[in-house]
XYZ file of C-alpha atoms in Angstrom:
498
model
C -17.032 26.730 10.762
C -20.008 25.685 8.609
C -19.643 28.708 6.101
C -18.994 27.216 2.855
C -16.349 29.515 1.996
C -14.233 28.591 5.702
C -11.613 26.233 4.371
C -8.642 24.546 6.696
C -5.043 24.880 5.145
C -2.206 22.901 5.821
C -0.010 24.977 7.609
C 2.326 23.076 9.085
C 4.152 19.418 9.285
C 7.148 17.676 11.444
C 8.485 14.546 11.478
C 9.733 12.804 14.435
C 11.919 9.238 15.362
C 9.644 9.686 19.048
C 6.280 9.433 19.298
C 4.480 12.705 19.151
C 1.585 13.882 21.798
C -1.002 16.319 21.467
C -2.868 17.632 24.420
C -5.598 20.977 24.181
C -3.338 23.706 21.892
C 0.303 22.142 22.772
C 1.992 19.654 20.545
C 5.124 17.648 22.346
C 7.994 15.874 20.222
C 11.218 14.097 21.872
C 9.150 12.573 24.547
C 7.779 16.113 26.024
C 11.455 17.683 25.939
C 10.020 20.106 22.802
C 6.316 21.833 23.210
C 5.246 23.157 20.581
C 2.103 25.690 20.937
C -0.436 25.029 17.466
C -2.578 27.997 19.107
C -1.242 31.000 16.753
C -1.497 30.939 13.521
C 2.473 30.248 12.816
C 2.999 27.033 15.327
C 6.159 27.874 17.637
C 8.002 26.359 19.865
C 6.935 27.363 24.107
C 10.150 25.172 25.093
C 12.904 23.464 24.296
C 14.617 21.244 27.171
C 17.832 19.965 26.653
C 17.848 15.994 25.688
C 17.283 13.896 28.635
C 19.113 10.729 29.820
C 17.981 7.534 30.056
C 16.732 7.410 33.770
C 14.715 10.645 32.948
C 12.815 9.383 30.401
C 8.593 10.020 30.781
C 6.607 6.803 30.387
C 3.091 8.353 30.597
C 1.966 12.026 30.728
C -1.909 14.046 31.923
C -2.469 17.412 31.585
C -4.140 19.110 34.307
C -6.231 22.231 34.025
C -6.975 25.013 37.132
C -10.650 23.993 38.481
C -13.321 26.883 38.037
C -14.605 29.011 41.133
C -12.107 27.238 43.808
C -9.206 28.951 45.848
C -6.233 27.194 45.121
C -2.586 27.683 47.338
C -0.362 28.203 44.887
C -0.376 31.260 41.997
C 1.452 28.003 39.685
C -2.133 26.153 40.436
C -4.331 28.394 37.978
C -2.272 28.171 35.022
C -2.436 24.579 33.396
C 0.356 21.723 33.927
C 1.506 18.561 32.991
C 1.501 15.734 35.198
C 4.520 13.607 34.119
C 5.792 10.114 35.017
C 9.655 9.043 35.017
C 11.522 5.862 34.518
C 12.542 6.426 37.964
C 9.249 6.375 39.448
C 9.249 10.373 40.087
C 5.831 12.180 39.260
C 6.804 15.716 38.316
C 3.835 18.553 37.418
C 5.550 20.889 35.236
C 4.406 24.129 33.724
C 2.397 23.370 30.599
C 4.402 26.890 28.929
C 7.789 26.705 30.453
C 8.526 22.860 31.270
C 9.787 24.098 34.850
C 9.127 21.556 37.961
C 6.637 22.832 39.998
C 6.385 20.408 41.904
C 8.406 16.466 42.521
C 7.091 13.411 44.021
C 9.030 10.336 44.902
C 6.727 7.438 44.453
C 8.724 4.260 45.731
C 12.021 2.280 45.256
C 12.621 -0.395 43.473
C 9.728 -2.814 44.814
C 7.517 -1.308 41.497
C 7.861 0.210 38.703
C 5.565 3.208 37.968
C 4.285 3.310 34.403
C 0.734 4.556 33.684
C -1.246 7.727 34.812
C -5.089 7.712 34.411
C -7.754 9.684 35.732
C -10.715 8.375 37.808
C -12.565 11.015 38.286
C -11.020 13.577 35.294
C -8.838 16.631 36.683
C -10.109 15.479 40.362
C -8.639 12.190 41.108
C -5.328 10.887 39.508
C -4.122 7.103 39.251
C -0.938 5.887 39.333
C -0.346 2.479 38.147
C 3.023 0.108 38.537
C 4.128 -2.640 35.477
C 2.896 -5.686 36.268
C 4.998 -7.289 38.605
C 6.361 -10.440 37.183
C 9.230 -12.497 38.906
C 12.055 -13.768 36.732
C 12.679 -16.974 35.428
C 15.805 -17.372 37.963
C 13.577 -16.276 41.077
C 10.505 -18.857 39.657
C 13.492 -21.738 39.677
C 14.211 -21.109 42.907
C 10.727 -21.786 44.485
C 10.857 -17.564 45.366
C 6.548 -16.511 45.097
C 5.624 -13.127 44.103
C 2.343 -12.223 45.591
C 1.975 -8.351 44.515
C 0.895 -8.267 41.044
C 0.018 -4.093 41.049
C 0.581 -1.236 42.944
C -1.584 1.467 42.844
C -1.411 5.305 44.017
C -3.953 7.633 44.586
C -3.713 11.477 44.294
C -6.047 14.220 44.706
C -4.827 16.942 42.176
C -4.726 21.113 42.791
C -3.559 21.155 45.452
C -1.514 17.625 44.948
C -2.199 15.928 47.595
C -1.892 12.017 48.402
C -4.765 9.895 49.357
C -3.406 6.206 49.599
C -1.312 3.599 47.822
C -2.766 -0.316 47.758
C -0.954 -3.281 46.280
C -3.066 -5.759 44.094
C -2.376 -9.200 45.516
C -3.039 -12.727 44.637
C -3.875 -14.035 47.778
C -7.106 -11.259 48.215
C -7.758 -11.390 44.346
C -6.832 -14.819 42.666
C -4.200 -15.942 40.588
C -5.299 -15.573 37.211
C -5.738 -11.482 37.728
C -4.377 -9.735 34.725
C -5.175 -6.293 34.932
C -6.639 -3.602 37.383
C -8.072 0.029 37.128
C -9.703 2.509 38.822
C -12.210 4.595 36.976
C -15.175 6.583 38.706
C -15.086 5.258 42.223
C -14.663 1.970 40.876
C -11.863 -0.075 41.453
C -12.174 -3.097 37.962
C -10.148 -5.870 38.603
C -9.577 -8.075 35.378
C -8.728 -11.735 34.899
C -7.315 -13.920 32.381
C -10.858 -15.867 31.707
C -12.366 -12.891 30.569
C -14.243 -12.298 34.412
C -14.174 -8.538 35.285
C -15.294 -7.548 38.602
C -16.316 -4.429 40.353
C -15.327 -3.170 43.553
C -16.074 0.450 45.703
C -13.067 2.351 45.572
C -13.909 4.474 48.699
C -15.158 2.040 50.696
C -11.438 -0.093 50.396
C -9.467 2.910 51.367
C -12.033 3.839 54.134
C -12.207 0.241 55.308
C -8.478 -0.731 54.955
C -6.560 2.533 55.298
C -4.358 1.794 58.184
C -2.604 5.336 58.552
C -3.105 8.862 56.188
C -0.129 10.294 54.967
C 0.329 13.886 53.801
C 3.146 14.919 51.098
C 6.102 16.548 52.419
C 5.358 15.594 55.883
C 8.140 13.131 58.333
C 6.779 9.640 58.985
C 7.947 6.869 61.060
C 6.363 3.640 58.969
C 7.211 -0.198 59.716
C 10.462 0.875 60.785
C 11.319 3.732 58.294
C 11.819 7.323 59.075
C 11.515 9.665 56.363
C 9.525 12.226 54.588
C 6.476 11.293 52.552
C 7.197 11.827 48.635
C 10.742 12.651 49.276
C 13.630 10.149 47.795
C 14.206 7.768 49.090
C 11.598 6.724 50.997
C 8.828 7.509 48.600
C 5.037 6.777 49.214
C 3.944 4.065 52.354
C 1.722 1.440 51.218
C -1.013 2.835 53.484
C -4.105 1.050 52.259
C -3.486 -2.609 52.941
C -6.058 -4.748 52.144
C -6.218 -7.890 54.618
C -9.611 -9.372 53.481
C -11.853 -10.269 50.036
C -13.839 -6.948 49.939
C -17.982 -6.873 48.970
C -18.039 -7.702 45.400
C -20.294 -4.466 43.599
C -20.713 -6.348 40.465
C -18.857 -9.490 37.622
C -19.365 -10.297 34.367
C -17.834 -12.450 32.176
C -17.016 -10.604 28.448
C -14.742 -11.742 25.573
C -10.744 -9.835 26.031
C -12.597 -8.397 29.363
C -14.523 -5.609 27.476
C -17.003 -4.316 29.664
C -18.746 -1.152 29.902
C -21.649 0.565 31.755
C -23.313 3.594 30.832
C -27.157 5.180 29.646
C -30.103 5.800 31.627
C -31.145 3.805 33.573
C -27.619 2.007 34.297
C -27.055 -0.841 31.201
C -23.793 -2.522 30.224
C -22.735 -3.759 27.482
C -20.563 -7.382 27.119
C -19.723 -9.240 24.392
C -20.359 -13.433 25.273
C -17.067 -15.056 26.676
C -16.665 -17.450 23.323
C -14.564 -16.686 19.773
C -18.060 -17.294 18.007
C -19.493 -14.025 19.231
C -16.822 -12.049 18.739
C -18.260 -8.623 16.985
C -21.748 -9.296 18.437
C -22.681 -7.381 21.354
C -25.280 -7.702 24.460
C -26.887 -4.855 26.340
C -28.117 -5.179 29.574
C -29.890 -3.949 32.587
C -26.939 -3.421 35.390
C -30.360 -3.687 37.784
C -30.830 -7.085 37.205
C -28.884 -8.096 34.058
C -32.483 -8.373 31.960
C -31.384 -8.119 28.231
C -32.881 -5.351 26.508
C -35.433 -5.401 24.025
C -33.049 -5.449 20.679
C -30.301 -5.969 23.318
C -28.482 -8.046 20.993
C -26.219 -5.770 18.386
C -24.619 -7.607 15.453
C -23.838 -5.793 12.146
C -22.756 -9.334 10.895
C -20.059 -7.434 8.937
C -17.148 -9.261 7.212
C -13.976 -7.258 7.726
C -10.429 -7.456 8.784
C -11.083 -4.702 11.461
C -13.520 -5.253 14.326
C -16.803 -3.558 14.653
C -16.618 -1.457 18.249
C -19.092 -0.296 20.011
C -19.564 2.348 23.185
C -21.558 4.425 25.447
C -21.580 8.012 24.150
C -19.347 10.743 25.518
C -21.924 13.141 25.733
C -23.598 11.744 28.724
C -27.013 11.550 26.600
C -26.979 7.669 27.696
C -26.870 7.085 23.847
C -24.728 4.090 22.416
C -22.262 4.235 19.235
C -22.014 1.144 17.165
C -19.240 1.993 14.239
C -19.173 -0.653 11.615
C -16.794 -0.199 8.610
C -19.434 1.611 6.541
C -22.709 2.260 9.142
C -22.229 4.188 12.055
C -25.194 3.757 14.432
C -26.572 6.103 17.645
C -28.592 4.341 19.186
C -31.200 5.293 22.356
C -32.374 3.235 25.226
C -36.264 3.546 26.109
C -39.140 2.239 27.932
C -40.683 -0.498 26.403
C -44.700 0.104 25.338
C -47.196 -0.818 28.111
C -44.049 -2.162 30.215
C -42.196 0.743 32.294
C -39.774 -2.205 33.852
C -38.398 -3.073 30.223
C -35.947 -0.697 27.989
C -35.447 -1.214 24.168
C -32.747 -0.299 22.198
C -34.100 2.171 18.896
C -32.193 3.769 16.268
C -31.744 7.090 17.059
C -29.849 8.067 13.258
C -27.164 6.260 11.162
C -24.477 7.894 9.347
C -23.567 5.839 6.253
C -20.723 5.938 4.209
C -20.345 7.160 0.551
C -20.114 3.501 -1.508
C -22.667 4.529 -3.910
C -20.029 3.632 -6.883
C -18.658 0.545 -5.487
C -19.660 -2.975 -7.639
C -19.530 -6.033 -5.697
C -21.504 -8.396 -8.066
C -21.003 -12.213 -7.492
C -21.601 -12.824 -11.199
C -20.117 -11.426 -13.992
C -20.812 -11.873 -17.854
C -17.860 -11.187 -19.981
C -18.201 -9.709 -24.078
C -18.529 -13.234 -24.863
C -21.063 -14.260 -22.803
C -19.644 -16.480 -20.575
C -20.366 -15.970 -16.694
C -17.883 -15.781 -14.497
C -18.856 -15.934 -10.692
C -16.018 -14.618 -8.387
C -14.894 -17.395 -5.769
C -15.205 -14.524 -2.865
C -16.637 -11.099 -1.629
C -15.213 -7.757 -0.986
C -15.156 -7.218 2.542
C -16.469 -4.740 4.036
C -13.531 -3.112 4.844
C -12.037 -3.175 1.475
C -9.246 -0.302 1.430
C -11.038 0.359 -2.037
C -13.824 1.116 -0.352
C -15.046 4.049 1.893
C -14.508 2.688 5.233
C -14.487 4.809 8.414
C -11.337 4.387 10.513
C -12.319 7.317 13.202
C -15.424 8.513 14.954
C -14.849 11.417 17.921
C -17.350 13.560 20.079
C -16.426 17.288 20.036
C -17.878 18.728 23.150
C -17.553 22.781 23.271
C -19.467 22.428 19.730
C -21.525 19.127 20.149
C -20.440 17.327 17.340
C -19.886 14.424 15.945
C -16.390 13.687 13.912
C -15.672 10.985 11.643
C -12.501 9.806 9.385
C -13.256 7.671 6.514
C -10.518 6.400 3.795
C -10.475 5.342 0.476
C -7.452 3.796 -0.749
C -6.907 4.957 -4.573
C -3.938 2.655 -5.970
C -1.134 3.200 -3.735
C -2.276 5.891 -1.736
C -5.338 6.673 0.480
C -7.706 9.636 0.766
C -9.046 10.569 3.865
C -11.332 13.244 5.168
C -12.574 14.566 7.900
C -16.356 15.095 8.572
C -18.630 16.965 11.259
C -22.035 15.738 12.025
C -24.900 17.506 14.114
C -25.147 15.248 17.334
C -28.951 14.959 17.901
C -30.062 14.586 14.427
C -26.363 13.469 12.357
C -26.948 15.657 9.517
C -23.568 16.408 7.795
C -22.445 19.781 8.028
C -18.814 20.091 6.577
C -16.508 17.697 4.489
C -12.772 18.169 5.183
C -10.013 16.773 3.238
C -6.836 15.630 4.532
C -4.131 16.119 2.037
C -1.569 13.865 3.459
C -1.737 10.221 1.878
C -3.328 7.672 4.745
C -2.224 3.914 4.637
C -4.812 1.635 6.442
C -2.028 -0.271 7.768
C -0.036 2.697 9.856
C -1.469 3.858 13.426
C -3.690 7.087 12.870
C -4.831 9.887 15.490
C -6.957 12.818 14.699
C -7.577 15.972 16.816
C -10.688 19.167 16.106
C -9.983 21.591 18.617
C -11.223 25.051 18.155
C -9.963 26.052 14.655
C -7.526 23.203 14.581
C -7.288 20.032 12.883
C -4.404 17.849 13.574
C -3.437 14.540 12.482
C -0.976 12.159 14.037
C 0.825 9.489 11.949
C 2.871 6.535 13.153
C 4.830 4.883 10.407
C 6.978 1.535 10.503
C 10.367 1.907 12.261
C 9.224 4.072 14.583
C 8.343 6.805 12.552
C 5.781 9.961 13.228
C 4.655 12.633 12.014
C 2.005 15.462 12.342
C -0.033 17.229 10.123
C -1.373 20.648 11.505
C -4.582 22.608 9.593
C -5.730 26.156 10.259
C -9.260 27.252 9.632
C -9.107 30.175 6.971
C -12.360 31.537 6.111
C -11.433 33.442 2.382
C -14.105 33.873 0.186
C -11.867 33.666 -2.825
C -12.621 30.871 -5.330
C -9.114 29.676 -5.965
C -8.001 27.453 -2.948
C -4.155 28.020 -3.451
C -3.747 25.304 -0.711
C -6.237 22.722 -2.341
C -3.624 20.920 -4.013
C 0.277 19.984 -3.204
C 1.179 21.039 -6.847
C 0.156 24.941 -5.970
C 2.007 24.363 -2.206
C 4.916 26.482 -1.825
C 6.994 25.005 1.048
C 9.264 26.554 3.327
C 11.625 25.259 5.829
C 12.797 26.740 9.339
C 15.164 25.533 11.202
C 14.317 25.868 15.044
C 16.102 24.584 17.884
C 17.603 21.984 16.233
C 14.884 20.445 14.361
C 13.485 21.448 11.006
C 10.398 22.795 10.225
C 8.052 22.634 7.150
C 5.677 25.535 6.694
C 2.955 26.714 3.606
């Protein structure tokens, strides 16, 4: 990868009116009907479905991978497979090379909508969570209450197997509740004064669980005889939860971002007022003590928010991404006081502005001075700015995107840094013009770069690099004047190939 004759080519590009998806080798156009593998070096197509109605569309999609070492039921189980989600509240795993059902759950009726998959514990523990249940403006007129804001079902994954559904109500919660998840055992409920709170996911189901349920198996529940995950009975609400349970944890953090991470446990808020938006506190989840250079603020003036995160690679590091400093930064013990942790600098990867001017003053050939009524911000599309920063694990790096926009188009590229030290070890250009103002998504995986593009009216497309290593000096590829294009037509839908 590092070798300084390894280039990556543009090999391949597609446009789309449907958003496109990416997901470990497999791209997926006209919402996961097409699946495209990026593996080989020619991208082909795996499947083609025919077009799907309306009722059948997928709102949300996970792909789940066979678990190492374990004896699984099913020969289907070891090969990877999609977990999809329907319009019509069916959760479906297909077969991540063929698109055949392997298996089909009926969730519930039409008390919820289904609409978002998440993991809480990754490829162990799947979440399924409902719209927000909202009443309409008929039902509010008639004096008709809607206590249920969420529904929420639990799955353990290979074998698929169902663990409990719970409803999110107002009378348990409060009223002003606005979101909920469940990550890591947790169950985060969110509410509309910026107050997050923390609850034990295991001990609500243990505590409240009123019956288990198995998939495929008859039940007799509140009346209802039918077969668990079979239309159209669907899923029981099993875990029913009659009581406030013992609050784990709250804070109170501007838009509810909240996060806990490093070692020992810290969190990191940003205060509940407008003023402090872009500065951020990190504290001790022991006893909420502020840590020693707790207090994070890159006072940067920008159009774009600063963000900032525990990082990915479970080193308890942070990652504080301004629009031209990216920071790691390390928690440890405080000198001569074990019970205090600091935040240091661990390194800072800066980006290349070493030929921008942003003088206040200006003398013109006349010598008159002119000072400018405002600054450059610090975003400035003129300016290197850095739009994406990723963690590749199998290689323990760290990826970055930064743009420059030259007149009416932008340059980006694509750079790897060494984790532990952020030395940077290869430059890549993107050859594709980036605009600032369109949604942008960039995937490393193995010897693959891909870039996904959202344009206005609903618009995508996706850029696909191969890693060449040719020690010849001319880069045929290094410019679109020397690309010779060719198109394929392929089920239906054209292709564009170098």
């Amino acid at each position: 990868l590092f070798q300084e004759s390894t280039k990556f080519k543009n090999v391949w590009t597609t446009h789309s009116a449907s958003p496109i998806a990416y997901e470990r080798g497999r791209i997926y156009l006209d919402n996961y009907q097409c699946c495209i593998s990026s593996i080989a070096q020619e991208p082909r197509i795996l499947y083609q479905k025919p077009k799907c109605s309306k009722s059948e569309k997928i709102e949300d999609a996970l792909l789940l991978e066979s678990p190492l070492g374990e004896m699984l039921p099913s020969p289907s189980d070891y090969k990877s497979s999609l977990i999809v989600l329907t319009v019509q509240n069916w959760l479906l795993r297909l077969s991540a090379d063929s698109g055949e059902i392997l298996e089909k759950i009926y969730l519930a009726g039409s008390c919820c909508k289904f609409r978002y998959l998440s993991w809480d514990t990754p490829q162990e523990v799947m979440v399924v969570k409902s719209a927000q249940n909202k009443l309409s403006a008929a039902a509010r007129q008639a004096g008709i209450q809607q206590s249920v804001l969420f529904y929420l079902a639990v799955f353990q994954v290979l074998p698929l197997s169902f663990i409990g559904m719970l409803e999110i109500n107002k009378k348990i919660f409060g009223n002003s509740v606005t979101d909920v998840a469940v990550s890591n055992g947790i169950l985060i409920v969110m509410y509309s004064m910026g107050l997050v709170r923390l609850y034990n996911f295991q001990a609500i189901s243990e505590q409240f669980m009123e019956q288990p349920f198995d998939l495929g198996h008859e039940f007799n529940w509140n009346g209802q005889v039918g077969v668990v995950g079979k239309y159209p009975f669907g899923l029981p609400c099993n875990i029913k939860i009659t009581d406030t349970p013992p609050l784990l944890f709250e804070a109170s953090s501007l838009e509810n971002a909240f996060q806990i991470g490093g070692y020992p446990w810290h969190y990191i808020i940003t205060p509940n007022k407008k003023k402090h938006k872009g500065v951020f506190h990190i504290c001790s989840l022991k006893d909420n003590a502020l840590a020693k250079n707790g207090i994070q603020d890159m006072k940067c003036c920008s159009l774009e928010p600063d963000w900032i995160y525990f990082h990915p690679d479970m080193s308890g590091r942070i990652i504080h991404v301004g629009p031209n400093l990216i920071k790691v930064l390390k928690l440890k013990e405080v000198k001569n006081n074990t019970d205090q942790m600091e935040i240091a600098e661990d390194f800072t990867i800066v980006a290349n502005r070493e030929n921008s001017v942003n003088n206040t003053v200006t003398v013109t050939a006349s010598g008159r001075v002119v000072k400018k009524r405002f600054n450059l911000l610090d975003d400035d599309p003129e300016q290197e700015t850095f739009k994406i920063v990723d963690y590749e694990d199998e290689l323990d790096l760290l990826s970055t995107v930064a743009v420059t926009e030259i007149g009416a188009d932008g340059v980006a590229h694509l750079d790897f840094h060494c984790n532990e030290h952020g030395i940077l070890l290869k430059s890549i250009p993107l050859l594709e013009s980036w605009d600032v103002t369109y949604s942008h998504e960039v995937y490393f995986d193995k010897d693959l770069v891909l870039h996904i593009e959202q344009k206005p009216n609903r618009r995508f497309s996706c850029y696909v690099y191969q890693m060449v290593c040719d020690t010849a000096k001319d880069d045929e590829c290094s410019s679109h004047e020397k690309t010779e294009r060719l198109f394929c037509k392929k089920g239906g839908r054209i292709f564009q190939y170098i």
